[in-house]
Coordinates of C-alpha atoms and ligand atoms in Angstrom, one line a residue:
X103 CA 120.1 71.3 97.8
X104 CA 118.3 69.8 100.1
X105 CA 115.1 72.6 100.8
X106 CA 113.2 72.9 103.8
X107 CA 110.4 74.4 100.9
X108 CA 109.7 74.4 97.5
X109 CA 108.0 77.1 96.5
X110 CA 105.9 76.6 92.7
X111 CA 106.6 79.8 90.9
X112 CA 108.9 82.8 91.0
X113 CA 106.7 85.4 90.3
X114 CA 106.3 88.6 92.9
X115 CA 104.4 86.3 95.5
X116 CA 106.8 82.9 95.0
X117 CA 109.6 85.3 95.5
X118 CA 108.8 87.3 98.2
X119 CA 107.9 84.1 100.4
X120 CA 111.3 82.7 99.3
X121 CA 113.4 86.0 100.1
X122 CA 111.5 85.7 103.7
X123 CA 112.2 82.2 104.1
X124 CA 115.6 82.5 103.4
X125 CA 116.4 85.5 105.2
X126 CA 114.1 85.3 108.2
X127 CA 114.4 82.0 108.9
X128 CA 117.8 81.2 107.4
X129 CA 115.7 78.3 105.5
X130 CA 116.9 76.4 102.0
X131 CA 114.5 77.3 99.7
X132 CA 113.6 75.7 95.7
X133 CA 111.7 77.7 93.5
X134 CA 111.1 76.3 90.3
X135 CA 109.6 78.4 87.2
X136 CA 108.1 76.7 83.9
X137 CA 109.2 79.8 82.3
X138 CA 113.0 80.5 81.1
X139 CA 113.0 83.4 83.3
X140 CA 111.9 85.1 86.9
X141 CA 109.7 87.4 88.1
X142 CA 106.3 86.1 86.5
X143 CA 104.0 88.3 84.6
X144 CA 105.8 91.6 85.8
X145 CA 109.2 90.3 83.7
X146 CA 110.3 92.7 81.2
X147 CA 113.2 92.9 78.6
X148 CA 115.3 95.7 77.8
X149 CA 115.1 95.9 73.6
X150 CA 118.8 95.9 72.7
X151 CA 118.5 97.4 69.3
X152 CA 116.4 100.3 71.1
X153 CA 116.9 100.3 74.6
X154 CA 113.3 100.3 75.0
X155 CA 112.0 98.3 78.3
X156 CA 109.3 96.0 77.0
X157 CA 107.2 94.5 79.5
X158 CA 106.7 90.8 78.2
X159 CA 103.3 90.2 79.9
X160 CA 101.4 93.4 79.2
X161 CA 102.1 96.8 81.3
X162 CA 103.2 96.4 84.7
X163 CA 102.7 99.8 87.0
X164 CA 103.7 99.7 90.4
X165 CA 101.8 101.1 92.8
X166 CA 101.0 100.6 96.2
X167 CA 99.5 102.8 99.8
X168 CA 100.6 100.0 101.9
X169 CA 104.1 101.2 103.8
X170 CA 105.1 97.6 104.4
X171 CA 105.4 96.8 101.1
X172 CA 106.9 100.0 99.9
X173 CA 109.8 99.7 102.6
X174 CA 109.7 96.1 101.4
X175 CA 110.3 96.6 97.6
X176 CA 112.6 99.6 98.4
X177 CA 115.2 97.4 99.0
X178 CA 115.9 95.5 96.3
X179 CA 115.2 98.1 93.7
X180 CA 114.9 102.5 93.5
X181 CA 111.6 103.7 91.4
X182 CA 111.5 106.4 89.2
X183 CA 108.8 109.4 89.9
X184 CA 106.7 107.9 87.1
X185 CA 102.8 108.7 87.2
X186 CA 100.3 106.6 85.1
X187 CA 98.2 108.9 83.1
X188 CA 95.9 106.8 80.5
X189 CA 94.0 108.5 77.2
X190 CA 91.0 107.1 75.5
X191 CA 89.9 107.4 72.7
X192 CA 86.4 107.5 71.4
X193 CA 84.5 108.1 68.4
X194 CA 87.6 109.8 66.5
X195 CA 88.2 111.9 70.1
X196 CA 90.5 111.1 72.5
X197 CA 90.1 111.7 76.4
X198 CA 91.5 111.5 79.7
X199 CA 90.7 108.4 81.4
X200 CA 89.9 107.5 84.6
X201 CA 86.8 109.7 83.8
X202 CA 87.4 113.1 86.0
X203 CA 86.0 116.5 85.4
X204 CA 88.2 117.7 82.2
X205 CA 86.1 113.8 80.6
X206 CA 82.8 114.8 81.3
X207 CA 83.2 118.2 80.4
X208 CA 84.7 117.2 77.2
X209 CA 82.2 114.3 76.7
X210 CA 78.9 116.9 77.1
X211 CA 80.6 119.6 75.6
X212 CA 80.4 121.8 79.1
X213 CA 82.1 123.6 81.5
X214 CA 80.2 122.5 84.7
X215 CA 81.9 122.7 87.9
X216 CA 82.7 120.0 90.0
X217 CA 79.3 120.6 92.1
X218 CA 77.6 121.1 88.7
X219 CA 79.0 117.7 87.4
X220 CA 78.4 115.8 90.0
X221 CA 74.7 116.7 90.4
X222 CA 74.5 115.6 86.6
X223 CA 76.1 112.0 87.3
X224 CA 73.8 111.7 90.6
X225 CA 70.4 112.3 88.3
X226 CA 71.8 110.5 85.3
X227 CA 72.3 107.1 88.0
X228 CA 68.9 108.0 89.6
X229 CA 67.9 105.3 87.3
X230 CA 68.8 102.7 89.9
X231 CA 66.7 103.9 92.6
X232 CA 67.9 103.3 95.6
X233 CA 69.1 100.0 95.3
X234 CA 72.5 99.3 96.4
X235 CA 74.7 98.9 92.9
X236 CA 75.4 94.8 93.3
X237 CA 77.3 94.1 89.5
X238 CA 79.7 95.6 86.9
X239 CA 77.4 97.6 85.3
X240 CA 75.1 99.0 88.0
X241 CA 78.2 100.0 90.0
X242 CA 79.3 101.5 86.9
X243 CA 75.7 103.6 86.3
X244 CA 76.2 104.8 89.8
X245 CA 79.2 106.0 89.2
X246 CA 79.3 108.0 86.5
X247 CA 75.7 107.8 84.8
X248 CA 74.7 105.6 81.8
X249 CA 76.3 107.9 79.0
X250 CA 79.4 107.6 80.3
X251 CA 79.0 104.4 81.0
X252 CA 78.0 103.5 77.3
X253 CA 81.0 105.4 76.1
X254 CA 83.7 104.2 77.9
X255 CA 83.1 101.0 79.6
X256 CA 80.9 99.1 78.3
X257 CA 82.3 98.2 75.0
X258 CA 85.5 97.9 76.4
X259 CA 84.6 95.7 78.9
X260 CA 82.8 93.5 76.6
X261 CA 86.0 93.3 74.3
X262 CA 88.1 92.6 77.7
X263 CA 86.1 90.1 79.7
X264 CA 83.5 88.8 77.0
X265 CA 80.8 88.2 79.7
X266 CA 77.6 89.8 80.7
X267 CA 78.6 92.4 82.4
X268 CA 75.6 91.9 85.3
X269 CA 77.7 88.2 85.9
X270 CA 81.0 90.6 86.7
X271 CA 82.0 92.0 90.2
X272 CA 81.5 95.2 90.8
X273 CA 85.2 95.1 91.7
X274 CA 86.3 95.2 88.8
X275 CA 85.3 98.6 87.8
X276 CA 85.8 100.0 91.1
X277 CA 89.8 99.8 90.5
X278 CA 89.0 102.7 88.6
X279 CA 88.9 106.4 90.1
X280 CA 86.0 108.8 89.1
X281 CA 86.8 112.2 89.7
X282 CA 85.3 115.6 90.1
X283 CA 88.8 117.6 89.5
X284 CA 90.9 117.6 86.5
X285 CA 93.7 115.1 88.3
X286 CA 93.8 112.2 85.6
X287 CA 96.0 110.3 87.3
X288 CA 95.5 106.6 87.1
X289 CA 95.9 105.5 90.4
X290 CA 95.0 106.9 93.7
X291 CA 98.0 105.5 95.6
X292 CA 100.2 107.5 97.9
X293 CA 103.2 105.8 96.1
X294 CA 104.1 104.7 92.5
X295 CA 106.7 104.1 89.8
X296 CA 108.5 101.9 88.1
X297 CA 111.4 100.1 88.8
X298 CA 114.8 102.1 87.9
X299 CA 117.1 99.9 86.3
X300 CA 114.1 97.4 85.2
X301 CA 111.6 94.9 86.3
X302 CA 114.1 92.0 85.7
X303 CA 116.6 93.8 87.7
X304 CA 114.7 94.3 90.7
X305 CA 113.1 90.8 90.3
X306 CA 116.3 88.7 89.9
X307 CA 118.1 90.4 93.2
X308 CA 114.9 89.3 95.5
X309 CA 116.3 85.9 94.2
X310 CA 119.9 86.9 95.2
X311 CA 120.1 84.3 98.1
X312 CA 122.7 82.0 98.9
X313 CA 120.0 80.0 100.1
X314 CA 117.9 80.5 97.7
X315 CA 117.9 78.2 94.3
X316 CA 116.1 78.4 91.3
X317 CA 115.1 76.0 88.6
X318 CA 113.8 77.4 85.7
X319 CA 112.2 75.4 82.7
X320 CA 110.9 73.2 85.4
X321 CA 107.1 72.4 85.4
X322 CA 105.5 71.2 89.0
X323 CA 103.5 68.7 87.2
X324 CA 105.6 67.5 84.8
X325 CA 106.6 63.6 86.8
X326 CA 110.2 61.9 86.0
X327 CA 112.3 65.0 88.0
X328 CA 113.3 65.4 91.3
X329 CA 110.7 68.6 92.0
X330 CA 107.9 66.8 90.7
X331 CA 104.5 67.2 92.4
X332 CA 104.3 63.5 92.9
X333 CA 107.6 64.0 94.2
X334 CA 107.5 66.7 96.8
X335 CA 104.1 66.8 98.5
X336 CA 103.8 65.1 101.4
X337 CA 107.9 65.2 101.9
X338 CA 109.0 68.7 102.0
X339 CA 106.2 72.3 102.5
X340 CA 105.1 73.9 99.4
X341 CA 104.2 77.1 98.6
X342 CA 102.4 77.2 95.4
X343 CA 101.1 79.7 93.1
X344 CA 100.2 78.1 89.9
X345 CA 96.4 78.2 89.5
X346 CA 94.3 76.2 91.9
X347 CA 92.2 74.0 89.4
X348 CA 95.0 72.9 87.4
X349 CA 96.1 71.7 90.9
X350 CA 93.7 69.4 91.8
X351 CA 93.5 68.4 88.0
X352 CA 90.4 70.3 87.4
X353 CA 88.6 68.2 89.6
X354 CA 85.5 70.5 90.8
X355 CA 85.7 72.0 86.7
X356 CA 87.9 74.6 85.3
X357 CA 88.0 78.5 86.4
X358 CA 86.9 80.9 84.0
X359 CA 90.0 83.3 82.9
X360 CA 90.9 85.4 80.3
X361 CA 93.9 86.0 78.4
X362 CA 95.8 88.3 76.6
X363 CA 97.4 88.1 73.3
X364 CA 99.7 90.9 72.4
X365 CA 100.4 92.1 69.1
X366 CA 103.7 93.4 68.7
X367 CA 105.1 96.1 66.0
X368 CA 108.2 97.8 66.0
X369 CA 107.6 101.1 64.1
X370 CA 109.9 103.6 62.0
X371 CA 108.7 106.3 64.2
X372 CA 110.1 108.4 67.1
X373 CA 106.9 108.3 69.0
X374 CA 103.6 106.8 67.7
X375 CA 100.8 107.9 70.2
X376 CA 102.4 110.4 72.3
X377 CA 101.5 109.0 76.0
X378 CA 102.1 105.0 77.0
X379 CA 98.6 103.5 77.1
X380 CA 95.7 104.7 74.8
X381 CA 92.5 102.6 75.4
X382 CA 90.1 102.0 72.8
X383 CA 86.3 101.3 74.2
X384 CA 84.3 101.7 71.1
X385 CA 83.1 98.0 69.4
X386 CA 84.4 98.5 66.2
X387 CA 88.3 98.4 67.1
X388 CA 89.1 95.0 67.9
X389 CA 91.6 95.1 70.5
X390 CA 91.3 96.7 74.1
X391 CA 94.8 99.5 74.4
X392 CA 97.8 100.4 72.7
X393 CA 101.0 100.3 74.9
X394 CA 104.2 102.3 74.2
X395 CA 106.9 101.4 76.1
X396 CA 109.1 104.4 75.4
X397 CA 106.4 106.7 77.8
X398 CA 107.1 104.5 80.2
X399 CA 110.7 105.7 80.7
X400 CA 111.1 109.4 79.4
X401 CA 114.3 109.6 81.5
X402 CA 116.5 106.8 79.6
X403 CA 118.4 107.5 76.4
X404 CA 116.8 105.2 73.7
X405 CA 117.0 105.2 70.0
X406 CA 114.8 108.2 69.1
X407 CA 113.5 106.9 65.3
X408 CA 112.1 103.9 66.6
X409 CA 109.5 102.7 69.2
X410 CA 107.4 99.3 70.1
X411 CA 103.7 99.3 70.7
X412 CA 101.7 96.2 71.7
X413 CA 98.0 96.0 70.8
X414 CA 96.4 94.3 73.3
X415 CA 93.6 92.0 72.2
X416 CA 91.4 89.7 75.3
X417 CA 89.7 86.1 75.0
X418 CA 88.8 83.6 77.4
X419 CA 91.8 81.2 78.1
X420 CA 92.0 77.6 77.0
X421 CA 94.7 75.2 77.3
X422 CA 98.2 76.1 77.1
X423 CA 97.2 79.7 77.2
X424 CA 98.6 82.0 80.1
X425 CA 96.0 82.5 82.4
X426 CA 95.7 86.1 83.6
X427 CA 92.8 87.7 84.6
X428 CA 89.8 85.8 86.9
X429 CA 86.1 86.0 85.6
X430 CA 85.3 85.5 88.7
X431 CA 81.4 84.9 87.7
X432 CA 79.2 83.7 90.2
X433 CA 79.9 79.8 88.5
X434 CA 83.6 80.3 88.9
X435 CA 83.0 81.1 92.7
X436 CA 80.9 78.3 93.5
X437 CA 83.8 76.0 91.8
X438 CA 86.4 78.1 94.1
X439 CA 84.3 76.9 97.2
X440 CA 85.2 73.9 96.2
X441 CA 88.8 74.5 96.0
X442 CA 89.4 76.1 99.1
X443 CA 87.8 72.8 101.1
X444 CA 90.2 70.8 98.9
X445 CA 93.1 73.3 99.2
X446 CA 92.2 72.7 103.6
X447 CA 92.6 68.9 103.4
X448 CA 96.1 69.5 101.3
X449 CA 98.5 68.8 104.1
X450 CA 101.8 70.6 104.0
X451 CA 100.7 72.5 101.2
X452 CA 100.0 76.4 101.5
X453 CA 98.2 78.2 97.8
X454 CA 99.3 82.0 97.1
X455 CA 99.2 84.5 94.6
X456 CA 96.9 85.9 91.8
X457 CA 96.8 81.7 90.3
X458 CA 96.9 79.9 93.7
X459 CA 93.6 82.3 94.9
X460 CA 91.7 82.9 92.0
X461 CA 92.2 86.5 92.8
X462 CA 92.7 89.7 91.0
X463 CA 95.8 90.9 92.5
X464 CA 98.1 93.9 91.7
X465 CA 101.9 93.7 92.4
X466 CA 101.4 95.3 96.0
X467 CA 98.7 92.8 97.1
X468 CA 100.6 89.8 95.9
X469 CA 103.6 91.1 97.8
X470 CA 101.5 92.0 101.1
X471 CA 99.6 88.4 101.0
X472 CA 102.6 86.7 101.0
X473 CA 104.6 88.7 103.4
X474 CA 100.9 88.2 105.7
X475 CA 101.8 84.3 104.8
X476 CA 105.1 84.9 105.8
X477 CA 104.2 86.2 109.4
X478 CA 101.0 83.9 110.0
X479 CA 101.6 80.5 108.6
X480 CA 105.6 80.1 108.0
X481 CA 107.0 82.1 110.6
X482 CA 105.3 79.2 113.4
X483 CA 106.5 76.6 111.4
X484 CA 110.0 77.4 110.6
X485 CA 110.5 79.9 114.3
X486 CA 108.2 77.3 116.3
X487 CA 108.6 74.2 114.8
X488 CA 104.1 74.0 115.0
X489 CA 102.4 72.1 111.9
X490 CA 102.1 74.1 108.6
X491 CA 98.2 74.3 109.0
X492 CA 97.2 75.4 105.4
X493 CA 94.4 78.2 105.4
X494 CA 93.3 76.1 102.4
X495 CA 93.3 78.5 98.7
X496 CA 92.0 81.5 100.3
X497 CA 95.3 82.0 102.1
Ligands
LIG1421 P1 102.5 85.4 88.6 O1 103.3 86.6 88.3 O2 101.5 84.9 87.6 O3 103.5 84.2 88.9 C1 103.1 82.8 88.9 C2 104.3 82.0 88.4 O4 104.0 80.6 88.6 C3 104.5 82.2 86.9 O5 105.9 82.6 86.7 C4 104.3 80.8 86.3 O6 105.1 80.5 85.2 C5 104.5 79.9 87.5 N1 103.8 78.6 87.4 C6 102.5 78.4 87.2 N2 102.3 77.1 87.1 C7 103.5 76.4 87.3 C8 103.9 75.1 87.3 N3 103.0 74.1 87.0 N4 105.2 74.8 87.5 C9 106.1 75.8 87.6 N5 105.7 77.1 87.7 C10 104.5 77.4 87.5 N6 99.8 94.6 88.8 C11 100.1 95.9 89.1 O7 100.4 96.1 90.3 N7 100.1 96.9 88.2 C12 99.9 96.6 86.9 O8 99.9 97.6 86.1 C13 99.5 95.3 86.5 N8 99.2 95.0 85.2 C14 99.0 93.7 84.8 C15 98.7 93.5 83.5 C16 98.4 92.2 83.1 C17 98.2 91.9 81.7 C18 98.4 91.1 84.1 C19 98.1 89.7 83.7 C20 98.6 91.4 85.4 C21 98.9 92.7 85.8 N9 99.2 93.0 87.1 C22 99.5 94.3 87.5 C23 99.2 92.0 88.2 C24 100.5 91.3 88.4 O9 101.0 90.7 87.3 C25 100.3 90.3 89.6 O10 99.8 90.9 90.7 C26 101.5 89.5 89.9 O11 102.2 89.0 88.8 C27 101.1 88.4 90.9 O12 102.2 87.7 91.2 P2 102.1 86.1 91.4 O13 103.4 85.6 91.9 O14 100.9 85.8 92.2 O15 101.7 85.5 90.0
LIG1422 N1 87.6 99.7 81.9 C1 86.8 100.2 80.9 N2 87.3 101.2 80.1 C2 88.6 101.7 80.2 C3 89.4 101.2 81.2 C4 88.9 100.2 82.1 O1 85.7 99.7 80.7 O2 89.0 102.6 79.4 C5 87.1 98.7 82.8 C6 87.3 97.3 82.3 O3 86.3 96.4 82.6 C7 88.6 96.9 83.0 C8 88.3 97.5 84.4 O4 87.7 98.7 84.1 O5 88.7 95.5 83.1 C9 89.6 97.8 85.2 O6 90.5 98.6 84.5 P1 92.1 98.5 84.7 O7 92.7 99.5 83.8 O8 92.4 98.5 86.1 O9 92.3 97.0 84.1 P2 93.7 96.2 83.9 O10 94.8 97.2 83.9 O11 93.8 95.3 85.1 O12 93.6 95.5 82.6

């Protein structure tokens, strides 16, 4: 094939630029993949002893309120009416989580109502005055009072992101709901499930393309082949979503990110924890959630006296390790500055995705940056013939 773009990574971003590109355009388009497989960090295998959908990169929940990208992911895959519902369990007790009404009332041994509770979180985060809540931990205080706070996040986060928690957004803790009902669900989206027959399923038909090609195995950076980056740059546009530093060979220092490793046990049991993510904030347990794939799907026929669990344990990232989750400290944004003005002067060459941006992006946002790519920088280039004017990593 001879592409009009090469796009580094097949993940939910690579693919949805290719599937545009392709389709919209009628373009050629490479992806190449240093995994064996598609789909990035959502991929998932179906267990054939069990039939039990394993996700192979930790938990992958779709959700999204954005009706572009519903419609958008819609057609290449149904969903199931799953909800995300998380338990947590603390001090030999186990809770809802996100913290909501039937938490605290469990937590201070109460019944207040949700006036009641909510007066008790406002006088517990008096504590911060009136000063406007500018980390991870005072946005977390004014959320839902130190106690909690102490309880549920902040050992948790320490096991998950191993950095002062005044050096992390306050971002990162705002993913999470607090409510004042008993509604535990996880997210606050107007839509959500999980992909019917699979995420490998739906992931592999946004690659169905006749001109669309794939090369797995095939590392961007890796010279003596065809797709090489020496190769490529320079000669044919490139999408890429690999991480940014490793780009520009670390050149303004490396990009602080955590990873995951994930414990996996396949148990004589028909169900282990009864629900499919149990979190575990207290410092004494080493590792961050249990995961049990099996919840995930209660509409499939599995096997019924087995089921697989990952424990999910966090540390900072170092080479040859997957990069998955940004620090993001105020260091990491400083080098990111960086970045961007290098990603601007990298002709031809456009940066996407959760790696490219050094951002913390769920499924939904990948797909709706890069069908905003789509419409701002490729549809002018491919529609227009005009220069592919990179908006340098922050794309
Ligand atoms: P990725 O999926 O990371 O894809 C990037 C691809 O680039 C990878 O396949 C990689 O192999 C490839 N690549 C990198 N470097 C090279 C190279 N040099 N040469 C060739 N290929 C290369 N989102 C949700 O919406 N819900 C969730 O519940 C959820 N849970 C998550 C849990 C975990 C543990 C993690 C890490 C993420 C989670 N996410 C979740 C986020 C979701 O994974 C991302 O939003 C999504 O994967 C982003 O897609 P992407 O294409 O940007 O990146
Ligand atoms: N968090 C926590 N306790 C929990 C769940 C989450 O402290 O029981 C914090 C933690 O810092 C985590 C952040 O909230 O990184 C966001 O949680 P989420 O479940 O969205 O994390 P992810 O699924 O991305 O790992």
């Amino acid at each position: 094939m001879n592409p009009d773009l090469v796009v580094v990574g097949a993940g939910l971003f690579g693919l949805t630029v290719a599937q545009q590109v392709a389709e919209r355009f009628g373009r050629k388009v490479l992806v190449l993949d240093r995994r064996h497989h598609v789909g990035g960090n959502a991929y998932s295998e179906i267990d054939p002893e069990t039939g039990i959908e394993v996700h192979q990169y930790g938990a992958h929940l779709f959700h999204t309120s954005n009706e572009r990208v519903w419609d958008y992911v819609n057609r290449f895959t149904s969903f199931t009416g799953y909800q995300h519902r998380v338990y947590t369990s603390h001090g030999g007790e186990v809770y809802p989580m996100p913290i909501n009404l039937g938490t605290i009332n469990q937590f201070f041994r109460a019944s207040y109502s949700p006036d009641e509770a909510r007066a008790l979180i406002r006088e517990q985060a008096a504590e911060l005055g009136d000063k406007e809540p500018e980390n991870f931990v005072e946005k977390g205080v004014s959320l839902i009072g130190r106690p909690l706070y102490e309880a549920f996040i902040a050992h948790y986060t320490a096991k998950q992101w191993q950095t002062d928690p005044e050096k992390l957004s306050a971002d990162i803790i705002s993913r999470l709901p607090v409510r004042f009902t008993y509604d535990n669900r996880y997210f606050n989206d107007t839509y959500e499930g999980l992909p019917t027959d699979g995420y490998a399923a739906w992931l592999e038909r946004m690659a169905d393309h006749p001109n669309i090609e794939v090369r797995l195995d095939t590392d961007f950076f890796d010279a003596g082949h065809e797709l090489s980056k020496g190769t490529v740059v320079g000669n044919v546009p490139v999408v890429y979503t690999g991480p940014v530093d490793r780009y520009f060979d670390y050149q303004a220092g490396r990009l602080g990110w955590r990873t995951i490793d994930l414990e996996e046990q396949r148990l004589d049991v028909g169900d282990f924890q009864g629900c499919p993510v149990m979190n575990y904030p207290d410092a004494d347990v080493p590792f961050t959630r249990i995961l049990e794939f099996r919840h995930f799907h209660p509409e499939r026929e599995m096997a019924t006296d087995q089921t697989i669990i990952h424990r999910e344990y966090s540390r900072f990232a170092g080479d040859g390790d997957e990069p998955y989750y940004p620090v993001n400290t105020p260091e990491d944004r400083q080098q990111l500055l960086t970045y961007r003005d290098l990603g601007r002067a990298e002709r031809g060459v456009l940066f996407g995705g959760r790696l490219g941006t050094y951002k913390y992006f769920d499924m939904h946002m990948a797909i709706g940056a890069a069908l905003s790519m789509v419409d701002n920088k490729l549809a002018p280039h491919f529609e227009r013939g005009e220069a592919l004017v990179s908006g340098g990593v922050d794309a």
